[in-house]
mmCIF file of C-alpha atoms in Angstrom:
data_model
loop_
_atom_site.group_PDB
_atom_site.id
_atom_site.type_symbol
_atom_site.label_atom_id
_atom_site.label_comp_id
_atom_site.label_asym_id
_atom_site.label_seq_id
_atom_site.Cartn_x
_atom_site.Cartn_y
_atom_site.Cartn_z
ATOM 1 C CA MET F 1 -93.064 -30.295 35.589
ATOM 2 C CA LYS F 2 -95.190 -33.020 34.362
ATOM 3 C CA LEU F 3 -95.715 -35.472 31.339
ATOM 4 C CA ARG F 4 -98.739 -35.612 30.298
ATOM 5 C CA VAL F 5 -98.938 -39.448 28.455
ATOM 6 C CA GLY F 6 -101.613 -42.228 26.993
ATOM 7 C CA LEU F 7 -100.800 -45.470 26.948
ATOM 8 C CA ILE F 8 -101.449 -48.052 23.774
ATOM 9 C CA GLY F 9 -101.284 -51.072 24.414
ATOM 10 C CA LEU F 10 -100.539 -53.167 27.578
ATOM 11 C CA GLY F 11 -98.041 -56.168 27.768
ATOM 12 C CA ASP F 12 -96.420 -58.665 28.519
ATOM 13 C CA HIS F 13 -95.123 -56.063 31.263
ATOM 14 C CA TRP F 14 -96.768 -53.840 32.156
ATOM 15 C CA ASP F 15 -97.806 -55.906 35.491
ATOM 16 C CA SER F 16 -94.163 -56.964 36.603
ATOM 17 C CA ARG F 17 -92.549 -53.418 34.371
ATOM 18 C CA HIS F 18 -94.523 -50.900 33.669
ATOM 19 C CA ARG F 19 -97.558 -50.845 35.812
ATOM 20 C CA PRO F 20 -95.286 -50.239 39.325
ATOM 21 C CA SER F 21 -92.844 -48.187 37.231
ATOM 22 C CA LEU F 22 -95.703 -45.307 36.337
ATOM 23 C CA LYS F 23 -96.593 -45.815 40.451
ATOM 24 C CA ALA F 24 -93.277 -44.852 41.441
ATOM 25 C CA LEU F 25 -92.649 -42.070 39.256
ATOM 26 C CA SER F 26 -95.989 -40.529 39.459
ATOM 27 C CA ALA F 27 -94.423 -37.453 39.783
ATOM 28 C CA LYS F 28 -92.730 -36.935 36.592
ATOM 29 C CA TYR F 29 -96.050 -39.151 35.125
ATOM 30 C CA ASP F 30 -99.437 -37.754 34.517
ATOM 31 C CA VAL F 31 -101.253 -40.715 32.859
ATOM 32 C CA ARG F 32 -103.675 -39.388 30.783
ATOM 33 C CA ALA F 33 -105.368 -41.846 28.774
ATOM 34 C CA ILE F 34 -106.241 -45.590 27.807
ATOM 35 C CA CYS F 35 -106.291 -47.577 23.881
ATOM 36 C CA CYS F 36 -105.576 -51.067 24.625
ATOM 37 C CA GLU F 37 -107.287 -53.860 22.232
ATOM 38 C CA ILE F 38 -108.877 -55.067 25.567
ATOM 39 C CA ALA F 39 -111.728 -52.738 26.663
ATOM 40 C CA ALA F 40 -112.106 -54.401 30.360
ATOM 41 C CA LYS F 41 -108.823 -53.609 30.984
ATOM 42 C CA SER F 42 -108.345 -51.359 29.415
ATOM 43 C CA ALA F 43 -111.476 -49.808 31.890
ATOM 44 C CA SER F 44 -109.994 -51.230 35.049
ATOM 45 C CA VAL F 45 -106.053 -49.239 34.077
ATOM 46 C CA ALA F 46 -107.558 -46.589 33.398
ATOM 47 C CA ALA F 47 -110.117 -46.113 35.930
ATOM 48 C CA GLU F 48 -106.851 -47.066 37.994
ATOM 49 C CA PHE F 49 -104.791 -43.979 36.673
ATOM 50 C CA ASP F 50 -107.580 -41.815 37.107
ATOM 51 C CA ALA F 51 -107.544 -40.980 32.784
ATOM 52 C CA VAL F 52 -109.254 -42.429 30.541
ATOM 53 C CA PRO F 53 -109.947 -45.457 28.273
ATOM 54 C CA ILE F 54 -110.171 -44.473 25.059
ATOM 55 C CA ASP F 55 -111.208 -46.862 21.613
ATOM 56 C CA GLY F 56 -108.511 -45.202 18.778
ATOM 57 C CA PHE F 57 -105.104 -44.593 19.457
ATOM 58 C CA ARG F 58 -104.817 -41.722 16.198
ATOM 59 C CA ALA F 59 -108.273 -40.311 18.661
ATOM 60 C CA MET F 60 -105.253 -40.504 21.646
ATOM 61 C CA ILE F 61 -102.320 -39.233 20.421
ATOM 62 C CA GLU F 62 -104.222 -35.546 18.814
ATOM 63 C CA ARG F 63 -105.840 -34.311 21.952
ATOM 64 C CA ASP F 64 -104.252 -31.749 23.677
ATOM 65 C CA ASP F 65 -103.362 -32.808 26.613
ATOM 66 C CA ILE F 66 -101.238 -35.812 25.495
ATOM 67 C CA ASP F 67 -97.226 -34.591 25.303
ATOM 68 C CA ALA F 68 -95.717 -38.228 24.504
ATOM 69 C CA ILE F 69 -97.297 -42.277 24.428
ATOM 70 C CA LEU F 70 -95.904 -44.865 25.225
ATOM 71 C CA THR F 71 -96.342 -47.926 23.411
ATOM 72 C CA LEU F 72 -96.246 -51.118 25.729
ATOM 73 C CA ALA F 73 -98.119 -53.530 23.407
ATOM 74 C CA PRO F 74 -95.535 -55.672 20.753
ATOM 75 C CA ASP F 75 -98.276 -57.670 19.773
ATOM 76 C CA TRP F 76 -100.620 -55.022 18.601
ATOM 77 C CA VAL F 77 -100.839 -51.923 16.133
ATOM 78 C CA GLY F 78 -97.467 -52.853 15.324
ATOM 79 C CA PRO F 79 -95.336 -49.331 13.724
ATOM 80 C CA LEU F 80 -98.205 -46.846 12.736
ATOM 81 C CA PRO F 81 -98.933 -44.825 16.526
ATOM 82 C CA ILE F 82 -95.469 -44.006 16.003
ATOM 83 C CA ILE F 83 -96.207 -42.836 12.332
ATOM 84 C CA ALA F 84 -99.081 -40.562 14.011
ATOM 85 C CA ALA F 85 -97.238 -39.211 16.850
ATOM 86 C CA CYS F 86 -94.414 -37.553 14.651
ATOM 87 C CA ASP F 87 -97.089 -36.242 12.833
ATOM 88 C CA ALA F 88 -98.926 -34.936 16.112
ATOM 89 C CA GLY F 89 -95.792 -34.230 17.585
ATOM 90 C CA LYS F 90 -95.408 -36.111 20.274
ATOM 91 C CA ALA F 91 -92.417 -37.765 21.746
ATOM 92 C CA VAL F 92 -92.566 -41.997 21.169
ATOM 93 C CA TYR F 93 -91.165 -44.636 24.274
ATOM 94 C CA SER F 94 -91.864 -47.850 22.630
ATOM 95 C CA SER F 95 -91.450 -51.339 24.365
ATOM 96 C CA ALA F 96 -92.428 -53.704 21.101
ATOM 97 C CA ALA F 97 -89.747 -54.678 18.280
ATOM 98 C CA LEU F 98 -90.888 -53.559 14.795
ATOM 99 C CA ASP F 99 -92.834 -55.975 12.807
ATOM 100 C CA ILE F 100 -92.077 -54.175 9.857
ATOM 101 C CA SER F 101 -89.666 -55.314 5.945
ATOM 102 C CA PRO F 102 -86.426 -53.156 5.775
ATOM 103 C CA ALA F 103 -87.825 -49.985 4.190
ATOM 104 C CA GLN F 104 -90.173 -49.030 6.861
ATOM 105 C CA ALA F 105 -87.595 -49.231 9.637
ATOM 106 C CA ARG F 106 -85.585 -46.196 7.160
ATOM 107 C CA ASP F 107 -89.042 -44.784 6.398
ATOM 108 C CA ILE F 108 -90.096 -44.854 10.542
ATOM 109 C CA ARG F 109 -85.921 -43.486 10.992
ATOM 110 C CA GLN F 110 -86.482 -40.538 8.843
ATOM 111 C CA ARG F 111 -89.792 -39.863 10.169
ATOM 112 C CA VAL F 112 -89.107 -39.358 13.737
ATOM 113 C CA VAL F 113 -85.600 -37.682 11.879
ATOM 114 C CA SER F 114 -87.920 -35.113 10.145
ATOM 115 C CA SER F 115 -90.215 -34.927 12.859
ATOM 116 C CA GLY F 116 -87.430 -33.996 15.937
ATOM 117 C CA VAL F 117 -89.356 -35.911 18.621
ATOM 118 C CA ALA F 118 -87.764 -37.621 21.482
ATOM 119 C CA PHE F 119 -87.380 -41.234 20.828
ATOM 120 C CA MET F 120 -86.653 -44.500 22.600
ATOM 121 C CA ALA F 121 -86.226 -48.297 22.429
ATOM 122 C CA GLU F 122 -86.962 -50.274 25.598
ATOM 123 C CA PHE F 123 -83.803 -51.639 25.888
ATOM 124 C CA PRO F 124 -83.626 -53.555 29.984
ATOM 125 C CA ARG F 125 -81.074 -55.398 29.969
ATOM 126 C CA ARG F 126 -78.869 -52.132 29.582
ATOM 127 C CA TYR F 127 -80.112 -50.297 32.121
ATOM 128 C CA ALA F 128 -79.644 -53.847 34.962
ATOM 129 C CA PRO F 129 -77.599 -52.553 38.126
ATOM 130 C CA ALA F 130 -75.058 -55.651 36.447
ATOM 131 C CA THR F 131 -74.897 -54.543 33.244
ATOM 132 C CA ILE F 132 -73.836 -50.992 34.979
ATOM 133 C CA ARG F 133 -70.971 -52.688 37.228
ATOM 134 C CA LEU F 134 -69.387 -54.805 33.909
ATOM 135 C CA LYS F 135 -69.338 -51.534 31.670
ATOM 136 C CA GLU F 136 -67.349 -49.611 34.392
ATOM 137 C CA LEU F 137 -64.839 -53.173 35.068
ATOM 138 C CA LEU F 138 -64.577 -52.790 31.306
ATOM 139 C CA ALA F 139 -62.678 -50.047 31.588
ATOM 140 C CA THR F 140 -60.990 -50.139 34.919
ATOM 141 C CA ARG F 141 -60.061 -54.259 35.389
ATOM 142 C CA LEU F 142 -61.614 -56.497 33.455
ATOM 143 C CA GLY F 143 -59.996 -54.594 29.512
ATOM 144 C CA ASN F 144 -61.939 -55.148 26.030
ATOM 145 C CA PRO F 145 -64.413 -57.229 25.267
ATOM 146 C CA ARG F 146 -63.648 -60.960 23.847
ATOM 147 C CA LEU F 147 -65.937 -63.610 23.116
ATOM 148 C CA LEU F 148 -69.851 -62.967 24.755
ATOM 149 C CA PHE F 149 -71.698 -65.953 25.177
ATOM 150 C CA CYS F 150 -75.723 -64.497 25.545
ATOM 151 C CA HIS F 151 -78.622 -67.221 26.108
ATOM 152 C CA GLN F 152 -82.292 -67.047 26.467
ATOM 153 C CA ARG F 153 -84.822 -70.413 26.893
ATOM 154 C CA LEU F 154 -88.461 -69.245 26.676
ATOM 155 C CA PRO F 155 -91.429 -71.134 27.477
ATOM 156 C CA VAL F 156 -93.039 -72.597 23.742
ATOM 157 C CA GLU F 157 -95.512 -70.141 22.896
ATOM 158 C CA SER F 158 -99.154 -71.574 21.254
ATOM 159 C CA GLN F 159 -99.489 -70.551 17.049
ATOM 160 C CA ALA F 160 -102.294 -68.521 17.708
ATOM 161 C CA ASN F 161 -99.984 -66.339 19.697
ATOM 162 C CA ALA F 162 -97.995 -66.587 16.928
ATOM 163 C CA ARG F 163 -100.063 -65.880 14.083
ATOM 164 C CA ARG F 164 -101.735 -63.308 16.174
ATOM 165 C CA ARG F 165 -98.451 -61.514 16.142
ATOM 166 C CA GLY F 166 -97.310 -61.667 12.723
ATOM 167 C CA GLU F 167 -95.168 -62.410 10.358
ATOM 168 C CA HIS F 168 -91.969 -62.132 12.493
ATOM 169 C CA CYS F 169 -92.822 -62.972 15.945
ATOM 170 C CA PRO F 170 -91.705 -60.140 18.371
ATOM 171 C CA LEU F 171 -91.171 -62.324 21.071
ATOM 172 C CA VAL F 172 -88.508 -63.855 19.472
ATOM 173 C CA TRP F 173 -87.595 -60.949 17.810
ATOM 174 C CA ARG F 174 -88.150 -57.829 20.825
ATOM 175 C CA ASN F 175 -85.486 -60.755 22.381
ATOM 176 C CA LEU F 176 -83.489 -60.647 19.458
ATOM 177 C CA MET F 177 -83.018 -56.561 19.375
ATOM 178 C CA GLU F 178 -82.606 -57.072 23.158
ATOM 179 C CA GLN F 179 -79.637 -59.314 23.014
ATOM 180 C CA VAL F 180 -77.847 -57.671 20.171
ATOM 181 C CA ASP F 181 -77.964 -54.423 21.065
ATOM 182 C CA TRP F 182 -76.311 -55.669 24.779
ATOM 183 C CA CYS F 183 -73.522 -57.085 23.110
ATOM 184 C CA ARG F 184 -72.871 -53.694 20.636
ATOM 185 C CA TYR F 185 -73.833 -52.000 24.061
ATOM 186 C CA LEU F 186 -70.702 -54.145 25.727
ATOM 187 C CA VAL F 187 -68.129 -53.963 23.204
ATOM 188 C CA ASN F 188 -69.173 -51.120 21.863
ATOM 189 C CA GLU F 189 -68.270 -51.014 18.235
ATOM 190 C CA GLU F 190 -70.432 -51.364 15.709
ATOM 191 C CA PRO F 191 -70.910 -55.669 13.573
ATOM 192 C CA VAL F 192 -69.172 -55.849 10.402
ATOM 193 C CA SER F 193 -70.788 -59.480 9.276
ATOM 194 C CA VAL F 194 -73.967 -61.634 11.248
ATOM 195 C CA SER F 195 -74.544 -64.926 10.780
ATOM 196 C CA SER F 196 -77.370 -66.856 11.655
ATOM 197 C CA ALA F 197 -78.705 -70.359 11.856
ATOM 198 C CA GLY F 198 -82.663 -71.738 12.919
ATOM 199 C CA TYR F 199 -84.705 -74.654 13.289
ATOM 200 C CA LYS F 200 -88.862 -74.289 13.505
ATOM 201 C CA GLN F 201 -91.000 -76.748 14.024
ATOM 202 C CA HIS F 202 -95.095 -76.844 13.993
ATOM 203 C CA GLY F 203 -95.233 -79.444 16.929
ATOM 204 C CA SER F 204 -98.588 -80.887 18.940
ATOM 205 C CA GLN F 205 -101.145 -79.371 21.135
ATOM 206 C CA SER F 206 -101.499 -76.407 19.096
ATOM 207 C CA VAL F 207 -97.862 -75.092 20.208
ATOM 208 C CA ASP F 208 -95.123 -74.273 18.126
ATOM 209 C CA ALA F 209 -91.030 -74.998 19.099
ATOM 210 C CA PHE F 210 -88.879 -72.484 18.340
ATOM 211 C CA TYR F 211 -84.562 -71.678 18.112
ATOM 212 C CA GLN F 212 -81.904 -69.320 16.384
ATOM 213 C CA MET F 213 -77.742 -68.827 16.964
ATOM 214 C CA VAL F 214 -77.236 -65.335 15.819
ATOM 215 C CA SER F 215 -73.177 -65.075 15.607
ATOM 216 C CA LEU F 216 -71.982 -61.430 15.503
ATOM 217 C CA GLU F 217 -68.407 -61.001 14.837
ATOM 218 C CA PHE F 218 -66.822 -57.729 15.579
ATOM 219 C CA PRO F 219 -64.043 -55.865 14.256
ATOM 220 C CA GLU F 220 -60.675 -55.662 15.845
ATOM 221 C CA LEU F 221 -59.995 -53.817 19.196
ATOM 222 C CA THR F 222 -57.094 -52.343 20.189
ATOM 223 C CA SER F 223 -55.678 -50.464 23.550
ATOM 224 C CA GLY F 224 -57.350 -46.666 21.786
ATOM 225 C CA GLY F 225 -60.089 -48.847 20.096
ATOM 226 C CA THR F 226 -60.791 -49.244 16.388
ATOM 227 C CA GLY F 227 -63.340 -48.216 14.578
ATOM 228 C CA ALA F 228 -65.671 -50.035 12.226
ATOM 229 C CA ALA F 229 -66.000 -48.570 9.417
ATOM 230 C CA GLU F 230 -61.678 -47.679 9.233
ATOM 231 C CA VAL F 231 -61.151 -51.846 9.848
ATOM 232 C CA ALA F 232 -64.247 -52.894 7.185
ATOM 233 C CA ALA F 233 -61.994 -50.738 4.868
ATOM 234 C CA THR F 234 -58.920 -51.996 5.432
ATOM 235 C CA ASN F 235 -60.016 -55.768 5.846
ATOM 236 C CA GLY F 236 -63.001 -55.708 3.372
ATOM 237 C CA GLU F 237 -62.411 -58.413 1.475
ATOM 238 C CA GLU F 238 -61.926 -60.617 5.337
ATOM 239 C CA CYS F 239 -65.570 -59.087 5.827
ATOM 240 C CA ARG F 240 -67.131 -60.247 3.223
ATOM 241 C CA ASN F 241 -65.707 -63.987 3.105
ATOM 242 C CA GLY F 242 -65.651 -64.359 7.197
ATOM 243 C CA ALA F 243 -62.574 -64.788 9.538
ATOM 244 C CA GLY F 244 -61.084 -67.402 10.077
ATOM 245 C CA LEU F 245 -58.650 -69.602 12.028
ATOM 246 C CA ASP F 246 -55.860 -67.611 10.301
ATOM 247 C CA GLN F 247 -57.815 -64.147 10.298
ATOM 248 C CA PRO F 248 -56.801 -61.499 13.448
ATOM 249 C CA SER F 249 -58.676 -62.097 16.926
ATOM 250 C CA ARG F 250 -62.069 -60.057 16.729
ATOM 251 C CA PRO F 251 -64.525 -60.622 19.251
ATOM 252 C CA MET F 252 -67.959 -62.530 18.850
ATOM 253 C CA ALA F 253 -70.494 -62.351 20.046
ATOM 254 C CA GLN F 254 -72.366 -65.660 20.294
ATOM 255 C CA ILE F 255 -75.749 -65.748 20.934
ATOM 256 C CA SER F 256 -78.963 -67.844 20.985
ATOM 257 C CA ILE F 257 -82.567 -68.051 21.964
ATOM 258 C CA GLY F 258 -85.635 -70.940 21.690
ATOM 259 C CA HIS F 259 -88.899 -71.791 22.846
ATOM 260 C CA TYR F 260 -89.087 -75.564 22.770
ATOM 261 C CA ILE F 261 -90.424 -76.492 26.775
ATOM 262 C CA PRO F 262 -93.405 -76.316 27.147
ATOM 263 C CA ASP F 263 -94.764 -74.604 29.682
ATOM 264 C CA ARG F 264 -96.593 -78.322 31.666
ATOM 265 C CA TRP F 265 -93.294 -78.651 31.933
ATOM 266 C CA SER F 266 -91.896 -75.402 34.277
ATOM 267 C CA GLU F 267 -89.526 -76.988 36.033
ATOM 268 C CA ALA F 268 -87.515 -77.659 33.068
ATOM 269 C CA LEU F 269 -86.678 -73.851 32.038
ATOM 270 C CA ALA F 270 -84.670 -73.510 34.458
ATOM 271 C CA TYR F 271 -83.287 -76.037 35.214
ATOM 272 C CA ARG F 272 -79.617 -75.643 34.864
ATOM 273 C CA ARG F 273 -79.866 -72.118 33.472
ATOM 274 C CA PRO F 274 -76.878 -70.512 31.756
ATOM 275 C CA SER F 275 -75.806 -67.744 32.938
ATOM 276 C CA SER F 276 -77.488 -64.502 31.339
ATOM 277 C CA ILE F 277 -74.452 -63.491 29.585
ATOM 278 C CA GLN F 278 -70.952 -65.072 29.692
ATOM 279 C CA VAL F 279 -67.788 -61.916 29.172
ATOM 280 C CA SER F 280 -64.645 -63.092 28.621
ATOM 281 C CA CYS F 281 -61.347 -60.691 28.586
ATOM 282 C CA GLU F 282 -58.228 -59.399 28.055
ATOM 283 C CA ASN F 283 -58.179 -59.569 31.754
ATOM 284 C CA GLY F 284 -60.872 -61.487 33.460
ATOM 285 C CA VAL F 285 -64.117 -62.723 33.187
ATOM 286 C CA ALA F 286 -67.897 -62.267 33.981
ATOM 287 C CA PHE F 287 -70.882 -64.098 34.337
ATOM 288 C CA ILE F 288 -74.094 -62.276 34.411
ATOM 289 C CA ASP F 289 -78.207 -62.992 36.672
ATOM 290 C CA LEU F 290 -80.263 -60.190 35.400
ATOM 291 C CA PRO F 291 -80.542 -57.998 36.875
ATOM 292 C CA SER F 292 -78.173 -57.477 39.549
ATOM 293 C CA THR F 293 -75.506 -60.107 40.460
ATOM 294 C CA LEU F 294 -72.186 -60.290 38.723
ATOM 295 C CA VAL F 295 -69.699 -62.329 39.509
ATOM 296 C CA TRP F 296 -66.265 -61.714 37.664
ATOM 297 C CA PHE F 297 -62.288 -63.563 38.138
ATOM 298 C CA ASP F 298 -59.025 -62.340 37.262
ATOM 299 C CA ASP F 299 -56.098 -62.686 38.776
ATOM 300 C CA ALA F 300 -57.373 -62.371 42.092
ATOM 301 C CA GLY F 301 -60.113 -64.684 42.152
ATOM 302 C CA GLN F 302 -64.043 -64.300 42.204
ATOM 303 C CA HIS F 303 -65.707 -61.618 43.026
ATOM 304 C CA VAL F 304 -69.292 -61.803 43.672
ATOM 305 C CA GLU F 305 -71.201 -58.768 43.142
ATOM 306 C CA ARG F 306 -74.549 -58.655 44.158
ATOM 307 C CA LEU F 307 -75.848 -55.649 43.381
ATOM 308 C CA GLU F 308 -79.021 -53.377 44.522
ATOM 309 C CA SER F 309 -80.555 -50.017 43.373
ATOM 310 C CA GLU F 310 -82.717 -47.339 44.916
ATOM 311 C CA GLN F 311 -85.248 -47.581 41.186
ATOM 312 C CA THR F 312 -85.883 -50.624 39.690
ATOM 313 C CA VAL F 313 -85.128 -51.318 35.619
ATOM 314 C CA GLY F 314 -88.277 -50.016 34.723
ATOM 315 C CA GLU F 315 -87.539 -46.750 36.854
ATOM 316 C CA ARG F 316 -84.264 -46.054 34.755
ATOM 317 C CA MET F 317 -86.329 -46.206 31.828
ATOM 318 C CA LEU F 318 -88.804 -44.381 32.006
ATOM 319 C CA ASP F 319 -86.561 -41.319 33.698
ATOM 320 C CA HIS F 320 -84.477 -41.874 31.108
ATOM 321 C CA PHE F 321 -87.126 -41.661 28.989
ATOM 322 C CA TYR F 322 -88.341 -38.442 31.012
ATOM 323 C CA ARG F 323 -85.539 -36.536 31.003
ATOM 324 C CA ALA F 324 -84.855 -36.826 26.821
ATOM 325 C CA VAL F 325 -88.489 -35.196 26.430
ATOM 326 C CA THR F 326 -87.351 -32.583 28.840
ATOM 327 C CA SER F 327 -83.994 -31.698 27.765
ATOM 328 C CA LEU F 328 -83.861 -29.277 25.576
ATOM 329 C CA ILE F 329 -81.059 -31.614 23.893
ATOM 330 C CA ARG F 330 -81.774 -33.128 21.492
ATOM 331 C CA ARG F 331 -81.171 -37.098 21.858
ATOM 332 C CA THR F 332 -80.649 -39.173 18.353
ATOM 333 C CA THR F 333 -78.787 -42.424 19.740
ATOM 334 C CA ASP F 334 -81.942 -44.434 21.007
ATOM 335 C CA LEU F 335 -83.026 -43.938 18.344
ATOM 336 C CA GLU F 336 -79.861 -45.121 15.704
ATOM 337 C CA ASP F 337 -79.758 -47.977 18.309
ATOM 338 C CA ALA F 338 -83.355 -48.796 17.790
ATOM 339 C CA TYR F 339 -83.077 -49.428 14.248
ATOM 340 C CA ARG F 340 -78.960 -51.007 14.031
ATOM 341 C CA ALA F 341 -80.464 -53.469 16.137
ATOM 342 C CA LEU F 342 -83.365 -54.404 14.365
ATOM 343 C CA ARG F 343 -81.181 -54.316 11.245
ATOM 344 C CA ILE F 344 -79.072 -56.330 12.423
ATOM 345 C CA VAL F 345 -81.827 -59.376 13.277
ATOM 346 C CA GLN F 346 -83.439 -58.732 9.879
ATOM 347 C CA ALA F 347 -79.655 -59.786 8.937
ATOM 348 C CA ALA F 348 -79.552 -62.823 10.922
ATOM 349 C CA ASP F 349 -82.882 -64.064 9.539
ATOM 350 C CA GLU F 350 -81.761 -63.566 6.202
ATOM 351 C CA SER F 351 -78.433 -65.336 7.401
ATOM 352 C CA ALA F 352 -80.660 -68.086 8.440
ATOM 353 C CA HIS F 353 -82.813 -68.882 5.185
ATOM 354 C CA SER F 354 -79.392 -68.148 2.894
ATOM 355 C CA GLY F 355 -77.267 -70.280 4.273
ATOM 356 C CA ARG F 356 -74.694 -67.677 4.187
ATOM 357 C CA ARG F 357 -72.631 -64.895 6.103
ATOM 358 C CA ILE F 358 -73.682 -61.273 6.062
ATOM 359 C CA ASN F 359 -71.748 -58.100 6.024
ATOM 360 C CA LEU F 360 -72.733 -56.017 8.227
ATOM 361 C CA THR F 361 -70.675 -52.788 6.327
ATOM 362 C CA ASP F 362 -71.852 -52.810 3.316
ATOM 363 C CA ARG F 363 -75.440 -52.053 4.655
ATOM 364 C CA GLU F 364 -76.874 -48.465 5.288
#
């Protein structure tokens, strides 16, 4: 069966990810309607997909020929289409970080759960071929992750775009959520605490410079795996105060993201660019350059893998969403992963403002 979908917003990745993926999966997806803030672009894309341009997202969601919505613009109407889709019983694919308060985040999760609709948040790093291969190596050759270093350098964003995107700039929040989720996925545990520091400056020529560092501490891992709740119960005081060097070593993730290089210095963006993630494990170390390059080292030496895939990352994600909607088994992991990643990023923002480490085990 084909999944009849409506598109809400056409974001930064429309031309590079979503458009070609929908074309490639035309046997599974039928784009019926498009609602975009730029009327001319909406009409152009609608003509390309033989769809109907619609001015209001609520009118589109309530159409009988729409089974699911794809919210592809993180800077437009925020969580309102998700709420409307829950009310209408329509599945949701979301590529947008939610510019909402913690209370609103809980409300969105409860609405999705109570409505019973399928929900998928777009975390492309999970579906990269290099990530899938690294997960295999962690289980077979490299062992448990101990230290993760995840860095991203972006062009400076204009102040006009920052104002348009809302109080919490989704350019940063969306990428931080993806990085946090990536580290959670590789460690396969929930972090027990987070600390953060940031730098922001209003610059000249209508640009802002921004940098944020986030440190995640995970529960101590054993060969059998130890759950975050169990560690929190036995080491609650250590979590509240932060682990010192004399405490048992726990996996840690160091995440940083910044946009402080103007577009006119484009050569500087690529100069000595760090790997997308570096993972130090029990039996070796691995470096990923997204989406498909993995270099890892163990006692046998260096191993270089350039992984090819029949499907792009965008196709993998949309294929996963298709199975989630058409399956008879309800899947809630994507919703929980998105909610937890958002809550961790919100706690990191709180830590950056308060200057203290935040204990995540005390929170929902």
